[in-house]
Tab-separated table of C-alpha atoms in Angstrom:
chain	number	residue	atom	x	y	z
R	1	UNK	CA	134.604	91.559	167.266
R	2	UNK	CA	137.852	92.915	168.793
R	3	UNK	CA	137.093	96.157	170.674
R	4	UNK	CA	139.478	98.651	172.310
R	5	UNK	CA	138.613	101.257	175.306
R	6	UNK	CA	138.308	104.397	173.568
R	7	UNK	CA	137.981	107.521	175.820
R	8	UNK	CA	134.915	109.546	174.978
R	9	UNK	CA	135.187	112.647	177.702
R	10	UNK	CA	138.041	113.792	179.464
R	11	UNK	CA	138.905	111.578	182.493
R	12	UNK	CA	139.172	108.449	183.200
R	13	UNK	CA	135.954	106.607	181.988
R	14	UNK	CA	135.946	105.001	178.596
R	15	UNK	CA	133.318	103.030	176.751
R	16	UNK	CA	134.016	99.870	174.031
R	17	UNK	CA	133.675	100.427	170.656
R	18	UNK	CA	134.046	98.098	167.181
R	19	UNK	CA	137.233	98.921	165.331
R	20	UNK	CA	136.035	97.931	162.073
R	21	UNK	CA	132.283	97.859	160.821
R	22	UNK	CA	130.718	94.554	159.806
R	23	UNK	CA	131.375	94.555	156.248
R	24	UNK	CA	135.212	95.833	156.562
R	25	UNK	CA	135.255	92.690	159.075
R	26	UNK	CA	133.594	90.293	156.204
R	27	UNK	CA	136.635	91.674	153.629
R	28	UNK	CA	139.532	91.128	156.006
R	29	UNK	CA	138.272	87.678	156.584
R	30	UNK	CA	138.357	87.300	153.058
R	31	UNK	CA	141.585	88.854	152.139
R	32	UNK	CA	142.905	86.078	154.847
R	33	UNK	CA	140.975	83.211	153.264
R	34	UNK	CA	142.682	84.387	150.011
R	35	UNK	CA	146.237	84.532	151.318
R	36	UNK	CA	146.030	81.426	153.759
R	37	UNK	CA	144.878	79.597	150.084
R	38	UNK	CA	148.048	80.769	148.352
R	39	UNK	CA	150.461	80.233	151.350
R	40	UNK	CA	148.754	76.488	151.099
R	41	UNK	CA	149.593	76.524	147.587
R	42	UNK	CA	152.694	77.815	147.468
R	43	UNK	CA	154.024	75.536	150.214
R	44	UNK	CA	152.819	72.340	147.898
R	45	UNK	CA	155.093	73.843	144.742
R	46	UNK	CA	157.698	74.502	146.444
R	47	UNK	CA	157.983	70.776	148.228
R	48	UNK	CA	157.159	69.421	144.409
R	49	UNK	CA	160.151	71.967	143.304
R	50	UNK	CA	162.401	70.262	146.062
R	51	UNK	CA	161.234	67.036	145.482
R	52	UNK	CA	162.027	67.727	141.434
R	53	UNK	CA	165.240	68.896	142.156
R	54	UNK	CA	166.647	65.778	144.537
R	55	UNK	CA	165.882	63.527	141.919
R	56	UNK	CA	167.574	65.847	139.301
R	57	UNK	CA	170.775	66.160	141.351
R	58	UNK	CA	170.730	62.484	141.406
R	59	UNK	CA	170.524	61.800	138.224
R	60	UNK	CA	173.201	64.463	137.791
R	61	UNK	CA	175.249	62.233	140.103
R	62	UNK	CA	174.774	58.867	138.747
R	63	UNK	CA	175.666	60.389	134.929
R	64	UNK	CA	179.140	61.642	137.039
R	65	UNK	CA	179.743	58.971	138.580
R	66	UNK	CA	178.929	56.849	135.071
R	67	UNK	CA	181.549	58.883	133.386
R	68	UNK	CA	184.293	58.738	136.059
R	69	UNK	CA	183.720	55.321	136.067
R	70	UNK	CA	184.083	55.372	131.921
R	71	UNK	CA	187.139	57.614	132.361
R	72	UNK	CA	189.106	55.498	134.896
R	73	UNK	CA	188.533	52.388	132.829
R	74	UNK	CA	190.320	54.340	129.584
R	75	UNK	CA	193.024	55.303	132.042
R	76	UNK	CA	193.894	52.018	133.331
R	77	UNK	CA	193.530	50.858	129.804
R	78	UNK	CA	196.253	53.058	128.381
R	79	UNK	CA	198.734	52.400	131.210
R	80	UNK	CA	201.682	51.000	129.929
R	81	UNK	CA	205.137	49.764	130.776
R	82	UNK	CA	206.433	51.683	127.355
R	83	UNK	CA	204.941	53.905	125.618
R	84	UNK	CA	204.179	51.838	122.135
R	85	UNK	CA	201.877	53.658	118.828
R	86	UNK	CA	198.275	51.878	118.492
R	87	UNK	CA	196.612	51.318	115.481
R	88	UNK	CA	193.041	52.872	114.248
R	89	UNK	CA	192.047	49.287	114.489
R	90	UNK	CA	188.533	48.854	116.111
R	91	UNK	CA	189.825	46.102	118.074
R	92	UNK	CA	192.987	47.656	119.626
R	93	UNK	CA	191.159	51.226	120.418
R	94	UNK	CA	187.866	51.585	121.438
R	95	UNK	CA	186.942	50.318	125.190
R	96	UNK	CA	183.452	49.928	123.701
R	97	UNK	CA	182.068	47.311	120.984
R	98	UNK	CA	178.480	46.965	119.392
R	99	UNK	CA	177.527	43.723	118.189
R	100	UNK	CA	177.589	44.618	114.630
R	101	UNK	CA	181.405	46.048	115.444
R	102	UNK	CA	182.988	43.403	113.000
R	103	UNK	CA	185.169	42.239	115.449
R	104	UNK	CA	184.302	39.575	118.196
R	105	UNK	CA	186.336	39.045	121.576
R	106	UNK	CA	185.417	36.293	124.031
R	107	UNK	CA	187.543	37.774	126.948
R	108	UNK	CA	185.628	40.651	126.980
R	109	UNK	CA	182.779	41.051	129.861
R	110	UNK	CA	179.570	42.833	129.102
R	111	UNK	CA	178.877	46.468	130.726
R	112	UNK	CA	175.699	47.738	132.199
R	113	UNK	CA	174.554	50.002	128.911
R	114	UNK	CA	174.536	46.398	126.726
R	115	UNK	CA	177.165	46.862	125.551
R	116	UNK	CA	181.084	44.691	126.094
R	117	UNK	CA	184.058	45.864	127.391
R	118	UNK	CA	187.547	44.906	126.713
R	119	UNK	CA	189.132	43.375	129.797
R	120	UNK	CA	191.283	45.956	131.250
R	121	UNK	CA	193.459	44.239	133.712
R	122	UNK	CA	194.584	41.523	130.977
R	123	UNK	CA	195.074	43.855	128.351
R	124	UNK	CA	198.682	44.664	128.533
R	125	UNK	CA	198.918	40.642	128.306
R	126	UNK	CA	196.771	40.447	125.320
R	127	UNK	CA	198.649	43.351	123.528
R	128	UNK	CA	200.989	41.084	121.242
R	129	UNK	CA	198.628	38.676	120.591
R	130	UNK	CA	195.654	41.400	119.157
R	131	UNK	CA	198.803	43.611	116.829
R	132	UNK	CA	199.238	39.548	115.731
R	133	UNK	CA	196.259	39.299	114.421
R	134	UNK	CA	194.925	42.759	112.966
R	135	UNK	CA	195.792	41.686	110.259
R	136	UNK	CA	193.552	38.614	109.803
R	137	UNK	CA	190.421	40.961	111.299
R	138	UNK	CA	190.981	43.523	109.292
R	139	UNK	CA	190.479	41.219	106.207
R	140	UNK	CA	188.119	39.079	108.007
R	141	UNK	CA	185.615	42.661	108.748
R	142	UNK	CA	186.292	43.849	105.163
R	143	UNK	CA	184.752	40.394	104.118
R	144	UNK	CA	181.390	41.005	106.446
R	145	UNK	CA	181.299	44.724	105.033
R	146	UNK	CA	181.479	43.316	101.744
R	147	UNK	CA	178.857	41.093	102.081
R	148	UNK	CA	176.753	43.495	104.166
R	149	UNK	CA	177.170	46.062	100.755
R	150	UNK	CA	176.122	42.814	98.340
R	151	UNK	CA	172.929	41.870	100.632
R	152	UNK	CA	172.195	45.707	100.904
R	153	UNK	CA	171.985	46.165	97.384
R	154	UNK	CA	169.999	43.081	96.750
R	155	UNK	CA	167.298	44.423	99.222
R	156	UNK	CA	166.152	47.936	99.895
R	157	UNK	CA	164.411	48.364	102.799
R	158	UNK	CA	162.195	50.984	101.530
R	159	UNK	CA	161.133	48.570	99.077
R	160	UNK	CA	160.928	46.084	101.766
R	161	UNK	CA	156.689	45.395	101.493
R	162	UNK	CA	157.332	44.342	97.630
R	163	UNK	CA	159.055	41.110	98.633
R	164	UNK	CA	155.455	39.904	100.055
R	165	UNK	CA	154.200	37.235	97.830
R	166	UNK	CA	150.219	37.458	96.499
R	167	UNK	CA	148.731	35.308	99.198
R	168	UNK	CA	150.394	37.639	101.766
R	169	UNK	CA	149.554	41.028	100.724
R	170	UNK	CA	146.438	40.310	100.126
R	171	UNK	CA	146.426	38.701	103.865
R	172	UNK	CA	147.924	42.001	105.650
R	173	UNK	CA	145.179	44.636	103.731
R	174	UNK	CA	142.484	42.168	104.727
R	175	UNK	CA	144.342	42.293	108.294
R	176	UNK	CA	145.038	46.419	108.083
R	177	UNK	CA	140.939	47.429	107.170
R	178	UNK	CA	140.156	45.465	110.215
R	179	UNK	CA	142.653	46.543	112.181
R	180	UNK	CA	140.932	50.340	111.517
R	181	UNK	CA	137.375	49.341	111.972
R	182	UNK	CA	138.300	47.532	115.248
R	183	UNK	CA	140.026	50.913	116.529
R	184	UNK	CA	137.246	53.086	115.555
R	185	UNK	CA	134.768	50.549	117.630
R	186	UNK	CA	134.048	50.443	121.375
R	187	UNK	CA	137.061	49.668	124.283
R	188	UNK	CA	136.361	45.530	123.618
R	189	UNK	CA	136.516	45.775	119.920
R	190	UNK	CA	139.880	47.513	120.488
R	191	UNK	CA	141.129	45.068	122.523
R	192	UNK	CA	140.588	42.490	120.081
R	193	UNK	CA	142.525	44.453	117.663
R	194	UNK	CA	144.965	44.683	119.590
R	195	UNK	CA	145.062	40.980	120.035
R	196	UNK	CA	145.184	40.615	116.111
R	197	UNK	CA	147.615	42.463	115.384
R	198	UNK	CA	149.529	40.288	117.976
R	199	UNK	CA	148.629	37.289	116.895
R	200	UNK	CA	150.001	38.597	113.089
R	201	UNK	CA	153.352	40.491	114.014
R	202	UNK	CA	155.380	37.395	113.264
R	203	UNK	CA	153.916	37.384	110.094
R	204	UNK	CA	154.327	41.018	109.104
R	205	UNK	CA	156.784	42.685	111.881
R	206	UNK	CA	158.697	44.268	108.589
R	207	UNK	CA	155.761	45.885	107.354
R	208	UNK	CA	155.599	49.544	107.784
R	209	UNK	CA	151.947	49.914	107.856
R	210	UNK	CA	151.622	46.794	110.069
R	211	UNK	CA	153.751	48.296	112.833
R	212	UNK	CA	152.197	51.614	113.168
R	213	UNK	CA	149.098	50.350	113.599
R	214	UNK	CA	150.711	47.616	116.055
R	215	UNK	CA	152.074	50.962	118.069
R	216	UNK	CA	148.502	52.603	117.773
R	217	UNK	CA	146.859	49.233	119.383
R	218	UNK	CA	149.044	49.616	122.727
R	219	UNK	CA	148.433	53.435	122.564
R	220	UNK	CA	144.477	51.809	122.815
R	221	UNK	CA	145.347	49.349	125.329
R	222	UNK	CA	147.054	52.308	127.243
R	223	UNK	CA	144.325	54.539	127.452
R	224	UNK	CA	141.403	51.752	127.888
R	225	UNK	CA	143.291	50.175	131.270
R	226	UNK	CA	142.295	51.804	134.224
R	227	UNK	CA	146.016	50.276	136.155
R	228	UNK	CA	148.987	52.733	136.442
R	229	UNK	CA	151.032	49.966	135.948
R	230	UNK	CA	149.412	48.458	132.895
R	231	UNK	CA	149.503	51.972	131.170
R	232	UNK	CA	153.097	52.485	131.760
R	233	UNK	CA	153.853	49.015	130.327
R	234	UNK	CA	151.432	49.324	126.918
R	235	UNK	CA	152.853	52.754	126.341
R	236	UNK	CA	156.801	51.349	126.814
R	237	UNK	CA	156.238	48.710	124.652
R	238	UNK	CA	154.494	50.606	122.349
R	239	UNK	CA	157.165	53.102	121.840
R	240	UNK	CA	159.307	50.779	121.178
R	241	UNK	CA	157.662	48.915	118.191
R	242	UNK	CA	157.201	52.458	116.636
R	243	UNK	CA	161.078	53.207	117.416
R	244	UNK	CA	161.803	50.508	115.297
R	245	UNK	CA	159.648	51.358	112.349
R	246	UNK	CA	160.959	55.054	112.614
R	247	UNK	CA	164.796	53.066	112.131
R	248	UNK	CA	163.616	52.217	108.571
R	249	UNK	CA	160.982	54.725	107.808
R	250	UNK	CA	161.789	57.930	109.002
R	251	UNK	CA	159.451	59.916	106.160
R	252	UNK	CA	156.443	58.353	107.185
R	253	UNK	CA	153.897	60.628	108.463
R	254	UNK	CA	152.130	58.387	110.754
R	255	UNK	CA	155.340	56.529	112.441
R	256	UNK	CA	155.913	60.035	114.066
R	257	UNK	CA	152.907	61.009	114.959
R	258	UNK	CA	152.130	57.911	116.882
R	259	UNK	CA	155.131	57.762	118.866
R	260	UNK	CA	154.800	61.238	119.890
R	261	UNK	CA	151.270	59.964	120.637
R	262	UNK	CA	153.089	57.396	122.784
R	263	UNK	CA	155.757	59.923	124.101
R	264	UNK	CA	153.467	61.720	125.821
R	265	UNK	CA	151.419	58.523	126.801
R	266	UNK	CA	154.750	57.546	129.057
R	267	UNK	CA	155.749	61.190	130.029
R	268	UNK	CA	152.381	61.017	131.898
R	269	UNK	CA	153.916	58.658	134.678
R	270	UNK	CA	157.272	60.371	134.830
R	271	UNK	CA	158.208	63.613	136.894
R	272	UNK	CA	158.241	67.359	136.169
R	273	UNK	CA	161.593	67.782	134.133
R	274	UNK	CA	161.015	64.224	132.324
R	275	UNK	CA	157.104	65.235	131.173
R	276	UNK	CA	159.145	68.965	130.091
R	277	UNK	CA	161.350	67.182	128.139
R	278	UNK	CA	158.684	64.796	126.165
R	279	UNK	CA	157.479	68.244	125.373
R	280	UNK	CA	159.651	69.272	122.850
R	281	UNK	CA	160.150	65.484	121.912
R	282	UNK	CA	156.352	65.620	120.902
R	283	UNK	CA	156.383	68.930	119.417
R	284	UNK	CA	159.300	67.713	116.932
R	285	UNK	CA	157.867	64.725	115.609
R	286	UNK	CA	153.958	66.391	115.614
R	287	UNK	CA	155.325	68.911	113.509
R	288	UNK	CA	157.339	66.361	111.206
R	289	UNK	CA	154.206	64.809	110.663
R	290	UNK	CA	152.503	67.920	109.572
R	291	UNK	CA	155.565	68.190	106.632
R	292	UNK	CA	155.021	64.668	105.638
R	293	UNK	CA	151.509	64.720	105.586
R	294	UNK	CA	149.549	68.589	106.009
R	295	UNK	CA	146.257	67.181	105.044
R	296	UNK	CA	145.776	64.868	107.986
R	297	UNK	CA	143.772	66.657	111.203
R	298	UNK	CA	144.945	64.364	113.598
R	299	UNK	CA	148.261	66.070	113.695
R	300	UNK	CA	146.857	69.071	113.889
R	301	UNK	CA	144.209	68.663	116.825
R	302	UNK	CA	147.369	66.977	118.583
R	303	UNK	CA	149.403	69.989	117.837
R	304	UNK	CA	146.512	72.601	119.138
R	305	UNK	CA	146.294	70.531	122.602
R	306	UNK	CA	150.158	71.009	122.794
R	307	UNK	CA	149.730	74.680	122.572
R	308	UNK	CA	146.810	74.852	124.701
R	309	UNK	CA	148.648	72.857	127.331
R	310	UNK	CA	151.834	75.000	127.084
R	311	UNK	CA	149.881	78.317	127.299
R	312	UNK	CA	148.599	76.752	130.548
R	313	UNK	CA	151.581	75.992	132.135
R	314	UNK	CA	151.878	76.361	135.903
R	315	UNK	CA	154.231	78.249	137.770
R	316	UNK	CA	156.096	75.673	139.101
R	317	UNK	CA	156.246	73.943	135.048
R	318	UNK	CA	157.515	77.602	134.112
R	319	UNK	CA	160.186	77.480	136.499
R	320	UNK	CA	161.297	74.221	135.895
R	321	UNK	CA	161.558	74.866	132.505
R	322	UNK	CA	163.697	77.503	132.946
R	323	UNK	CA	166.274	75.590	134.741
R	324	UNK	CA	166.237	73.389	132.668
R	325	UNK	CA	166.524	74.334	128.772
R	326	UNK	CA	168.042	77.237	127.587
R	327	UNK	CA	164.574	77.868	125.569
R	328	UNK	CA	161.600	76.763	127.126
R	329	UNK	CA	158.279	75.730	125.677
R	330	UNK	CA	156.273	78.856	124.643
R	331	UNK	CA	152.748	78.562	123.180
R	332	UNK	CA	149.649	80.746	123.303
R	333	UNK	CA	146.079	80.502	123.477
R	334	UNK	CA	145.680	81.666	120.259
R	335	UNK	CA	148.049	79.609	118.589
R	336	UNK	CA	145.874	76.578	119.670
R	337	UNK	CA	143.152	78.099	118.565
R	338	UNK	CA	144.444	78.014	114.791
R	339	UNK	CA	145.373	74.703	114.836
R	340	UNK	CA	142.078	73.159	116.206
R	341	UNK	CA	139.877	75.530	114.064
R	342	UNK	CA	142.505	74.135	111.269
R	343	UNK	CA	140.923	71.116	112.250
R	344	UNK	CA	137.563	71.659	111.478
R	345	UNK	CA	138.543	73.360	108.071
R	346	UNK	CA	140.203	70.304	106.892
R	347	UNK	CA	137.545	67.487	108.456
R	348	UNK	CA	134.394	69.347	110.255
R	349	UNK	CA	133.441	67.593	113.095
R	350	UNK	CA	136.630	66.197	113.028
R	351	UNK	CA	136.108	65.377	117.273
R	352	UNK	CA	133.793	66.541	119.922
R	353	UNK	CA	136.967	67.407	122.026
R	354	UNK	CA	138.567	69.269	119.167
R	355	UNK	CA	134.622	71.403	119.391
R	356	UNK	CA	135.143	71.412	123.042
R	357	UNK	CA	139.360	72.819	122.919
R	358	UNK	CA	137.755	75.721	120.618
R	359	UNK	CA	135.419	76.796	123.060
R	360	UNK	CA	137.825	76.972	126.067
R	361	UNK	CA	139.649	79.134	123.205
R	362	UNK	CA	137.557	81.490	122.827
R	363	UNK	CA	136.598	81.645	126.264
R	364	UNK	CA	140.037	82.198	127.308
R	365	UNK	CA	140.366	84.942	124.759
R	366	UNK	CA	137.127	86.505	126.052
R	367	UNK	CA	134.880	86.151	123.148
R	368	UNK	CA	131.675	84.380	124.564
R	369	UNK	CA	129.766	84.685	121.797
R	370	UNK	CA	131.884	82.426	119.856
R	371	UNK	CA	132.860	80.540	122.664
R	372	UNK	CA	128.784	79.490	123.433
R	373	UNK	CA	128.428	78.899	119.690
R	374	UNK	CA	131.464	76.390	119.378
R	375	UNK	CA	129.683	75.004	123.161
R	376	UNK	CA	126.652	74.679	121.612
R	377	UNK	CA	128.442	72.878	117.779
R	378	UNK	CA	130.121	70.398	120.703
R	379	UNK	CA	126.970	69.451	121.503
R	380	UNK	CA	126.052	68.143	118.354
R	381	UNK	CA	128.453	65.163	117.958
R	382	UNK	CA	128.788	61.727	120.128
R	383	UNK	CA	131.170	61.209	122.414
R	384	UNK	CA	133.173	58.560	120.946
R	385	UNK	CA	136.500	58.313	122.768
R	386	UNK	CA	137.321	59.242	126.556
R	387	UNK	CA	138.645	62.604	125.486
R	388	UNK	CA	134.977	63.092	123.992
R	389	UNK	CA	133.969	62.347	126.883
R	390	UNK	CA	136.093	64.775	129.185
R	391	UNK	CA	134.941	67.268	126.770
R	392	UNK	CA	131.463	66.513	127.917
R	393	UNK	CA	131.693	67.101	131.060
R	394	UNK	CA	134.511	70.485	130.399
R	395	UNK	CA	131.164	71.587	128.698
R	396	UNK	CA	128.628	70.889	131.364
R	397	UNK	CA	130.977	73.123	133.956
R	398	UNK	CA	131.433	75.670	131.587
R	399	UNK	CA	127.513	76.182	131.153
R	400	UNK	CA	127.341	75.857	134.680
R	401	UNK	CA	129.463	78.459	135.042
R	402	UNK	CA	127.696	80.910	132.703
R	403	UNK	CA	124.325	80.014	134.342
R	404	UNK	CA	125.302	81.164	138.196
């Protein structure tokens, strides 16, 4: 205990004595212990901040440099000896070309996006020999447009699952009600759905129903693997089989709601202002779902977690946010709490985690009553998936909690 001479009588004697009692001592230790733990705190956000920020600014730089790149290449292009007009041809003046352009050009070298590039330094060469022939490609690409419109109008894509004969529809709904009852089963039963469904995509890869469910198997495989890199990969790949079924069948309810599912799957091994932005990619296509299909809880218990995770952002998310978009996420705990109690009004004991996500409601909001009750409901189901499970043990440290 730090003690100071303190004079007592007049003169020069002094006697020792405590500046601060024992239980003054006992706070200041623990007003130090606070601020020492927020110092700590603070100094990891702010090197995540930093850290967030260099690989913004880099990305900032590459997308320059990409586009001064781009813009030198149209400069160089459009150098000339004499200035001469240019067609609206495709071929004469776009520095870019798809493959389903019309127009083909074996001179041309391929760019880093995918995509081919006319050969600049040539070009002035080439000049008389493309005005040449514009005229044959222009009726050569009005012949592929033309047949494009015929085959279009043979075939609608919406109508795309009525060209399977007998043998084969009745295959893929034998194939689909096992593909369900192997997803609702344990982590090896949904591995060997997801095996199926591999085994059957050449079969049925332009089957709408066939490749959500295909997306919802890696989703499976993503969350069953315990390796970082193995979850990455399943949720990649199975974004991009539901990308493609979004392509043809943007009004289907379940198409976006499992790749938001696998969105936010991937955002989960990205950084800050990557998992910010999968945010309000999720929150889109959730609440597309919900248009297409209101009756369906699944979009709504993903919806309530969204809100619930929003409301909980951290300080260093908040910021972040902010630097980012001109309107960040906002969300609050009570908005959650309508959509997971929306839940159980449209499927009661829809989840154990949805049970669990309406206690920690409630409990948030200061109503303990309720938020025991909906403990104590929680209780009552299985644990069937890993998020069940989490919400076990969220349940055991909230009781815990209560009890001390």
């Amino acid at each position: 205990v730090p003690r100071v001479p303190v004079p007592v009588e007049a003169g020069d004697g002094a006697m020792y004595a405590p500046l601060l009692m024992h239980d003054e001592q006992v706070d200041v230790l623990e007003r130090l212990d606070f601020v020492l733990r927020n110092i700590s705190e603070l100094r990891k956000e702010v090197e995540e901040l930093r850290s967030s920020l260099q690989h913004l600014a880099a990305e900032i730089i590459a997308e320059v440099r990409s586009h001064l790149e781009e813009t030198q290449k149209v400069t160089r292009r459009r150098r000339f000896l004499f200035p001469r007009e240019r067609s609206d041809s495709t071929g004469s003046s776009s520095i870019y070309f798809t493959a389903s352009s019309g127009t083909a050009n074996t001179d041309d070298g391929e760019s880093e996006g995918g995509y081919t590039t006319a050969n600049a330094e040539s070009d002035y060469d080439r000049e008389s020999e493309r005005e040449s022939e514009e005229g044959e490609d222009e009726v050569s690409c009005e012949t592929v447009r033309t047949a494009r419109r015929d085959s279009l109008d043979l075939v609608n894509e919406d109508e795309a699952p009525l060209i399977l004969d007998s043998s084969l529809e009745e295959g893929l709904g034998q194939l689909l009600q096992q593909a369900d009852r192997l997803h609702n089963g344990d982590e090896q039963e949904k591995r060997e759905g997801f095996q199926l469904l591999l085994n059957n995509k050449l079969a049925y890869a332009d089957q709408k129903d066939f490749l959500w469910r295909l997306a919802r198997a890696h989703s499976d495989m993503c969350e069953i693997t315990e390796d970082a890199d193995e979850k990455r990969s399943y949720a990649s790949d199975g974004k991009e089989e539901i990308e493609i079924a979004l392509q043809k069948w943007d009004q289907s309810a379940e198409c976006h709601q499992w790749y938001a599912i696998l969105c936010g799957q991937l955002s989960e091994h990205e950084s800050i202002q990557k998992r910010i932005q999968t945010g309000y990619v999720f929150k889109e296509h959730i609440d597309k779902a919900i248009e297409l299909k209101p009756e369906d809880p699944q979009s709504y218990y993903l919806l309530g977690r969204w809100c619930y995770q929003v409301s909980h952002l951290g300080w260093l998310e908040k910021k972040t946010a902010s630097a980012l978009f001109e309107a960040p996420p906002t969300a609050t705990v009570q908005d959650a709490l309508q959509n997971f109690l929306r839940v159980e009004e449209l499927s009661p004991g829809f989840s154990k985690a949805g049970r669990v996500y309406i206690a920690k409601c409630y409990r948030d909001l200061g109503n303990n009553s309720a938020a025991v009750l909906w403990m104590n409901l929680a209780s009552e189901l299985p644990a069937n998936t890993k998020e069940d499970a989490e919400g076990e043990r969220e349940l055991e440290e909230m009781r815990s909690v209560w009890e001390e």
